[in-house]
XYZ file of C-alpha atoms in Angstrom:
420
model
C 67.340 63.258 19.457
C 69.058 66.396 17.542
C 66.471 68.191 15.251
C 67.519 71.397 13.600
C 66.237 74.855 14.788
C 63.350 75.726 12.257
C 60.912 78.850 12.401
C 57.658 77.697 11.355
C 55.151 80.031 9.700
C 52.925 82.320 11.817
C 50.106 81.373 8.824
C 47.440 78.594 9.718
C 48.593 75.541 7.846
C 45.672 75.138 5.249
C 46.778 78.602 3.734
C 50.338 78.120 4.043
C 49.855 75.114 2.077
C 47.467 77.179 -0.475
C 49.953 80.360 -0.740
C 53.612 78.481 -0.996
C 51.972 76.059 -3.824
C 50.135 78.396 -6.233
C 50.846 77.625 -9.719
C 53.578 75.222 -9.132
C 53.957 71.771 -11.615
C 52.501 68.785 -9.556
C 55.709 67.313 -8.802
C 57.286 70.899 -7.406
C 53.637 71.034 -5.393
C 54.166 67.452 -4.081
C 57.937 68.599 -3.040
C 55.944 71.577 -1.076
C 54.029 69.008 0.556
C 56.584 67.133 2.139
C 58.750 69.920 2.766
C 55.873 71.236 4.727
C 54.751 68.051 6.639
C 59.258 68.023 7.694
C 58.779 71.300 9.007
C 55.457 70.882 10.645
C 56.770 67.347 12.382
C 60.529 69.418 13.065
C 58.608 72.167 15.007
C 56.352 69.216 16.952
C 59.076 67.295 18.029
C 61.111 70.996 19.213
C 57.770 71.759 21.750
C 57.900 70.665 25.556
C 55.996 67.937 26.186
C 53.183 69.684 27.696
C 52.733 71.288 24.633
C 52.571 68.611 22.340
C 48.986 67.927 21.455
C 47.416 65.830 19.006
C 43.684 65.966 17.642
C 41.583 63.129 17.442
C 39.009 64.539 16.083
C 41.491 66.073 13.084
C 43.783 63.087 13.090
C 46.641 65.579 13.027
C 49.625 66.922 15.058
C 48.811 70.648 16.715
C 50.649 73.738 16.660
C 50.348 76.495 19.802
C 49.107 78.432 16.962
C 46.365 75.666 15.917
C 44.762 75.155 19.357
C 42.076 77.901 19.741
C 41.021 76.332 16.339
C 40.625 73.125 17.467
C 39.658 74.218 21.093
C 36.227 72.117 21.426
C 37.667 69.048 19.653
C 39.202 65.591 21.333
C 42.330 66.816 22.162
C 45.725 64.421 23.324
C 48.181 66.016 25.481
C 51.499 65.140 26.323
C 52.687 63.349 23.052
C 55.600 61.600 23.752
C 58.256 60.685 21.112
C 57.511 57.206 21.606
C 53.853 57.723 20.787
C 55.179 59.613 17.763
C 57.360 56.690 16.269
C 54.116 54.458 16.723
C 51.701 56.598 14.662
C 49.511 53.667 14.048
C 48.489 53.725 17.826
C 47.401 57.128 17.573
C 45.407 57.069 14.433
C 42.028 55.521 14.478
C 41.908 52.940 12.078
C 40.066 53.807 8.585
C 36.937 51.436 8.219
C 34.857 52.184 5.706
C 34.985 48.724 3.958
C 34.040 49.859 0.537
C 37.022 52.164 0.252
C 39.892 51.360 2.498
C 39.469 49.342 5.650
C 42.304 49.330 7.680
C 42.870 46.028 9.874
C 46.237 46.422 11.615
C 48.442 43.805 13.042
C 48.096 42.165 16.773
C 51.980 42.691 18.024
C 51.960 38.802 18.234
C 51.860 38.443 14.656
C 54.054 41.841 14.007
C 56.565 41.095 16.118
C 57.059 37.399 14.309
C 57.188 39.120 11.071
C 60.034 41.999 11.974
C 62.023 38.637 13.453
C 61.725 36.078 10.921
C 62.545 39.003 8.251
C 65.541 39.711 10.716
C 66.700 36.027 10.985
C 66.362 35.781 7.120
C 69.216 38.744 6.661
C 67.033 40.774 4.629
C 68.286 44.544 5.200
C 65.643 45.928 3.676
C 62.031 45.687 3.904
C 59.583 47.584 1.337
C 56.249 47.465 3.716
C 53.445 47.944 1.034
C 50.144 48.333 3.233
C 52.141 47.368 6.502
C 52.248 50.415 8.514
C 52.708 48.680 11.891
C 55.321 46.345 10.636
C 57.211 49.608 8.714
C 56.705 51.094 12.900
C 58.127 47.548 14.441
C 61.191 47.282 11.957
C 62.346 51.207 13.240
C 61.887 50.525 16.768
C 65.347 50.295 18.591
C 66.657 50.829 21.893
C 67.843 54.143 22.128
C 71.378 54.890 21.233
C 71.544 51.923 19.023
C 71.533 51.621 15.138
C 68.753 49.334 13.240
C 70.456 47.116 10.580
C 67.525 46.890 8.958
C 66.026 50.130 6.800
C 62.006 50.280 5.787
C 60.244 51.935 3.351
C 56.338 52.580 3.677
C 54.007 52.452 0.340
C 50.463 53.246 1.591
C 47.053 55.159 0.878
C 46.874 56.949 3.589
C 47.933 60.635 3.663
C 47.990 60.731 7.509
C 51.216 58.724 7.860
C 52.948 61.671 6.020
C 53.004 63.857 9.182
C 54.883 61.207 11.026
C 57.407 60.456 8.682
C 59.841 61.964 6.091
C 59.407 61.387 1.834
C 62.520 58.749 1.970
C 60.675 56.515 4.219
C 56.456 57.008 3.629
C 55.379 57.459 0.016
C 51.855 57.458 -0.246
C 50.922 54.983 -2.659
C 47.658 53.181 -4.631
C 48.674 49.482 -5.037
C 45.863 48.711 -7.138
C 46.500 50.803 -10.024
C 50.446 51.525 -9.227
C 50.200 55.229 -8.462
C 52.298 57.246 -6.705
C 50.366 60.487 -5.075
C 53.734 62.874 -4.682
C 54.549 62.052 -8.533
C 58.433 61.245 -10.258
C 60.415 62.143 -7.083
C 58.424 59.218 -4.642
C 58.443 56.910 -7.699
C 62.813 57.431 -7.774
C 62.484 56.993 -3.994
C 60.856 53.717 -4.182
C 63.330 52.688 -7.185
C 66.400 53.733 -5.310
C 64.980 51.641 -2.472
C 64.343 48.314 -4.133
C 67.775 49.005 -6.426
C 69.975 49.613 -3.099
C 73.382 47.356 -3.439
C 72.403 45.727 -6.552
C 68.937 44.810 -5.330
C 70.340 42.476 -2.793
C 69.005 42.252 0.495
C 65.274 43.863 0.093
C 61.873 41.818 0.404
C 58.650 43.115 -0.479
C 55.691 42.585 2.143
C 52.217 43.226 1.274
C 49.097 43.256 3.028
C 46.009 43.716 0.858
C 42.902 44.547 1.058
C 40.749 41.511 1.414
C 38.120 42.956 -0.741
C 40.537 43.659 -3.905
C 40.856 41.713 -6.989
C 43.920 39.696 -6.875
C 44.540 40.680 -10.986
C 44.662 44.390 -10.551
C 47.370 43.626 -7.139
C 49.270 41.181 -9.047
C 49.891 43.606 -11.993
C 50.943 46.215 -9.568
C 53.607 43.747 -8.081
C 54.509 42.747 -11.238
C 55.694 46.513 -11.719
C 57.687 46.646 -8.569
C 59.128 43.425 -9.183
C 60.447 45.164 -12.872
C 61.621 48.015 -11.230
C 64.042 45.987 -8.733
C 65.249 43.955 -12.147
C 66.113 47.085 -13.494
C 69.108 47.631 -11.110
C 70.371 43.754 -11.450
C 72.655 42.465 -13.891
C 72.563 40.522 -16.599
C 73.913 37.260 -14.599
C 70.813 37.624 -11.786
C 68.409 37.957 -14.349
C 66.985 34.213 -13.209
C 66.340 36.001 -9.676
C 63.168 36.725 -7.824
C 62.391 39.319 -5.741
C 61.385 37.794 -2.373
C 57.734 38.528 -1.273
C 55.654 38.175 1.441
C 52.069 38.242 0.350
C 49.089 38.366 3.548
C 46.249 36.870 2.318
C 43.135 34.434 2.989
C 44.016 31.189 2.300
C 41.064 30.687 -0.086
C 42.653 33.310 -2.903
C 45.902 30.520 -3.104
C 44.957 29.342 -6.258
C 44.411 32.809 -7.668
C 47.512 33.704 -6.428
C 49.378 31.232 -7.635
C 48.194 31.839 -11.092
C 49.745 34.989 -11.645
C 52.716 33.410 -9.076
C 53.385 29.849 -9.809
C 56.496 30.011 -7.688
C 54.502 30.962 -4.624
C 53.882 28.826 -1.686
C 51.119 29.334 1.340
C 52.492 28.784 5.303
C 50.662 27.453 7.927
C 51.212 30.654 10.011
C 47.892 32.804 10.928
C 48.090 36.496 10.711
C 45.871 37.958 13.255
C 45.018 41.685 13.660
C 43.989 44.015 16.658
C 40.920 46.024 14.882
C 39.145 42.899 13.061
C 36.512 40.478 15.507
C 37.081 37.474 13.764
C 41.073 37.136 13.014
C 42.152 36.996 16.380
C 44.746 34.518 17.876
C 43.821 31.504 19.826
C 40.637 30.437 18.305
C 40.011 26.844 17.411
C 37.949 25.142 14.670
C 36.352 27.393 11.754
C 36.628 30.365 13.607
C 40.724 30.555 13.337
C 41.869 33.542 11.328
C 42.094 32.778 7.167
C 44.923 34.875 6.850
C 48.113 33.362 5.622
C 51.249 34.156 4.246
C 52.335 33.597 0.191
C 55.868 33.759 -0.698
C 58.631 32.373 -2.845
C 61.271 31.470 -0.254
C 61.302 27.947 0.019
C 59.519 26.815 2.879
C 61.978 24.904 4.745
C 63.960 28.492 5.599
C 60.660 29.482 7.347
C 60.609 28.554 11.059
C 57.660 28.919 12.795
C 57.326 29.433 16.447
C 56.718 25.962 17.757
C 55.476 27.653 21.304
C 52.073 28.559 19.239
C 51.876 24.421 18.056
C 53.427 24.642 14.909
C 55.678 22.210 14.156
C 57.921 20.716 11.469
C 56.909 17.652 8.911
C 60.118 15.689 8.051
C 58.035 14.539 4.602
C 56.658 17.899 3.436
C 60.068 19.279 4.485
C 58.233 22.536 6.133
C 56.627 23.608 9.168
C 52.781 23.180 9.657
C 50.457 23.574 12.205
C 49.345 21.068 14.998
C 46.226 19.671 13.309
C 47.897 19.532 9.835
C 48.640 16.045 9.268
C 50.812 14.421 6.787
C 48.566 12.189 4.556
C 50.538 9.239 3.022
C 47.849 9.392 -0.341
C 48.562 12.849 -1.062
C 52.026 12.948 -0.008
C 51.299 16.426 1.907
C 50.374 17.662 4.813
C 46.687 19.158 3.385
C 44.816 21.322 5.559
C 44.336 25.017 4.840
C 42.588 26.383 7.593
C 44.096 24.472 10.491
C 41.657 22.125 11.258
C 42.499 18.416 10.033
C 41.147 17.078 7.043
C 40.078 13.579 5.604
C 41.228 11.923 2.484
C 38.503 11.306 0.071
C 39.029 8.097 -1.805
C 36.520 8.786 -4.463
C 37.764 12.604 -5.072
C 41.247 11.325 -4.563
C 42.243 13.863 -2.833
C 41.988 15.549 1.316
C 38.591 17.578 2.116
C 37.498 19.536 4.902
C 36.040 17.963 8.062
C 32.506 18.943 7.404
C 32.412 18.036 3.649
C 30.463 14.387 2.385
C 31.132 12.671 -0.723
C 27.831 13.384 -2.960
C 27.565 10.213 -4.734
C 24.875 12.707 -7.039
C 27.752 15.723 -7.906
C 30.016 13.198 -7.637
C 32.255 15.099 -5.293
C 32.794 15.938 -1.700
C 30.457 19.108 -0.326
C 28.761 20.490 2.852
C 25.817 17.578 3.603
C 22.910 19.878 3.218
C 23.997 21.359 -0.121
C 21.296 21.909 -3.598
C 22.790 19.096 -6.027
C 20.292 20.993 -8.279
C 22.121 24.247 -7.783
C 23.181 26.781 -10.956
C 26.970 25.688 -11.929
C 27.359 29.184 -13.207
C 25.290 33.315 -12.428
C 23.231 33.830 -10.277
C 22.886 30.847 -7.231
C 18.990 31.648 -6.760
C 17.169 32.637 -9.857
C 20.085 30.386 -12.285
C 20.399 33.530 -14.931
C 23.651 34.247 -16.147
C 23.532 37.621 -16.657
C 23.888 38.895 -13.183
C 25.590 37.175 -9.706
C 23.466 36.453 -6.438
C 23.912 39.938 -4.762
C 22.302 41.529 -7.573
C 19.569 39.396 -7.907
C 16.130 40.820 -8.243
C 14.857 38.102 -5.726
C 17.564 38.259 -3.226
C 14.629 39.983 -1.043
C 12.234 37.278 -1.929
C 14.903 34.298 -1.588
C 15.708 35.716 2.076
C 12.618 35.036 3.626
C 11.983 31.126 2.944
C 15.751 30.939 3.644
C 15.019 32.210 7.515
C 11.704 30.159 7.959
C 14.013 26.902 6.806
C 16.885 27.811 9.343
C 14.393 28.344 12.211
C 12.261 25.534 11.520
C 15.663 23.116 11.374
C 16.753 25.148 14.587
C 13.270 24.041 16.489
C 13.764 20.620 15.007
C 17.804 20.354 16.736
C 16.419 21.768 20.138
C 13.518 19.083 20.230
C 16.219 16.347 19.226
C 18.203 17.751 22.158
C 15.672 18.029 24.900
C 13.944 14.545 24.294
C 16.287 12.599 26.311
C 15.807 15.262 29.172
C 12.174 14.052 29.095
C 13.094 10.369 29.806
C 14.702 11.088 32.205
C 13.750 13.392 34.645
């Protein structure tokens, strides 16, 4: 790997930062910025390997000249370029889940992802919350040329040591804002407007937490700003998207995106306990994937189970049978579900028809429950988790769990009685 010879500043970072960027206009300031983070990474990658140290504690790459500074931190040694073009792997994942929790995804469900975009022909990818799928798609052996170019919109500021402003631009997706100003916004349009627009899919990856309105508007943006470099004749043209969501925001989705359809395929991620490959029943991971290709170009990988329904004309998963009333193969979350005669339409597993609500629901649910506000005082002025009884509701909710838990272990152990 050639980098250019580049004599970085004596001057702690911090005040280089504060003395090259005085009075400058916010886009010439975010221009310093990245200038600054090339140099910084330039001078990294020029260090002997024994010398290139990264801080833990900091998340961020160290200078000879930074050490004494961060002398009693968690230091890494030895960084090797390999490390550095998988920057998610050193970073510790942000978790604070009321600002920006980071889940990241298992290589199982990454490596899928960079191959079915791959077998597709898409040349482009705009990764919009996907850093390790941005860090798959770049991978290549070395010596050898990727056909396939990423750009990285995301939140956090820590990718921007790792990577240059034409391929991280570090980006809000719920209100549309780019942080480095006009020049990352033309780098994102030049991107998505790249030989007529052809060739480039969008692939998103959410929040959980977030509204689906706010994320849909953003889209919505991006999805203008790729029309804007297509001609009059492809005017009728989508942009193709890849949306990672739960399965239980599909009808919100497809609100805003009636074109949309869900896969059977289930995203799994390394840093969350619960969406993990290889689990069965209700614990299988939620997360699907939303898109407007046309499901029948979507293979799945049948060595996982899925496999493909000649009727729906798309690949589903092993317990996703085709039911012959509702002409579809139903299930959402991978178990298999039972038609409902009355409802006239497939239910989950575990759901009753209530001859009282007249509909199918979980056997021990309150027929008498609010319709609409809060679910345990019925006002409509406020939901459940801002209830002033919530603490008061709590307590004869625990007593009824343990006294039907006593009940299910005496059921159990009778027979044990009779025989001894």
């Amino acid at each position: 790997m050639w980098v250019p010879s580049i004599q970085m500043p004596e001057t702690y970072r911090g005040h280089f930062i504060q003395t090259t960027t005085l009075n400058l206009p916010r886009d010439c300031m975010a221009s310093a910025f990245s200038w600054l983070s090339f140099v910084w990474y330039l001078s990294f990658v020029q260090l002997p390997l024994t010398q290139r140290k990264f801080c833990q504690s900091c998340q961020q790459l160290l200078l000879p000249s930074d050490w004494r500074e961060h002398g009693e931190h968690q230091l890494l040694s030895d960084i090797s370029i390999t490390q550095l073009r998988r920057p998610s792997q050193l970073l510790y994942p942000l978790e604070n889940k009321k600002t920006h929790a980071q889940y990241l995804f298992a290589d199982r469900s990454c490596q899928f992802l960079a191959g079915l975009l791959a077998t597709l022909g898409f040349r482009r990818v705009l990764c919009v919350g996907t850093p390790r799928l941005h860090e798959q798609i770049r991978l290549t052996a070395p010596g050898e040329k990727s056909n396939t170019k990423s750009l990285l919109l995301d939140i956090d500021f820590r990718y921007s040591q790792f990577y240059l402003e034409d391929s991280f631009c570090r980006y809000n997706m719920f209100n549309h804002h780019f942080f480095d100003g006009k020049a990352a916004l033309e780098v994102c349009r030049a991107f998505l407007q790249e030989e007529e627009g052809e060739g480039v899919i969008m692939v998103t990856d959410p929040p959980f937490g977030g509204l689906v309105e706010p994320l849909a508007i953003t889209f919505k943006k991006l999805i203008a700003m790729w029309k804007e470099g297509q001609s009059q004749d492809d005017s009728h043209k989508e942009l193709p998207i890849f949306w990672i969501f739960p399965y239980f925001f599909e009808s919100r989705i497809c609100q805003f995106f009636p074109s949309f359809h869900m896969l059977d395929y289930q995203v799994d991620y390394d840093n969350h306990t619960l969406y993990k490959h290889g689990k069965t029943g209700r614990k299988q991971s939620p997360v699907r994937i939303f898109t407007n290709i046309p499901p029948n170009k979507i293979i799945l990988p049948t060595e996982e189970g899925y496999r493909f329904c000649s009727l729906c004309q798309r690949y589903v998963s092993l317990e996703n049978q085709h039911c012959v009333h509702c002409n579809s193969c139903t299930s959402k979350d991978g178990r298999k579900w039972s038609h409902c005669f009355l409802c006239k339409k497939c239910v989950k597993p575990s759901w009753t028809h209530c001859s009282t609500c007249n509909r199918c629901a979980l056997p021990d649910h309150s027929c008498a429950g609010p319709k609409d506000g809060c679910f345990i005082c019925g006002a409509l002025d406020h939901k459940r988790s801002n209830c002033p009884n919530i603490g008061i509701s709590k307590r004869p909710n625990k007593a009824v769990r343990k006294q039907k838990q006593r009940k299910s272990n005496k059921i159990k152990t009778e027979p044990l009685k009779d025989n001894p």
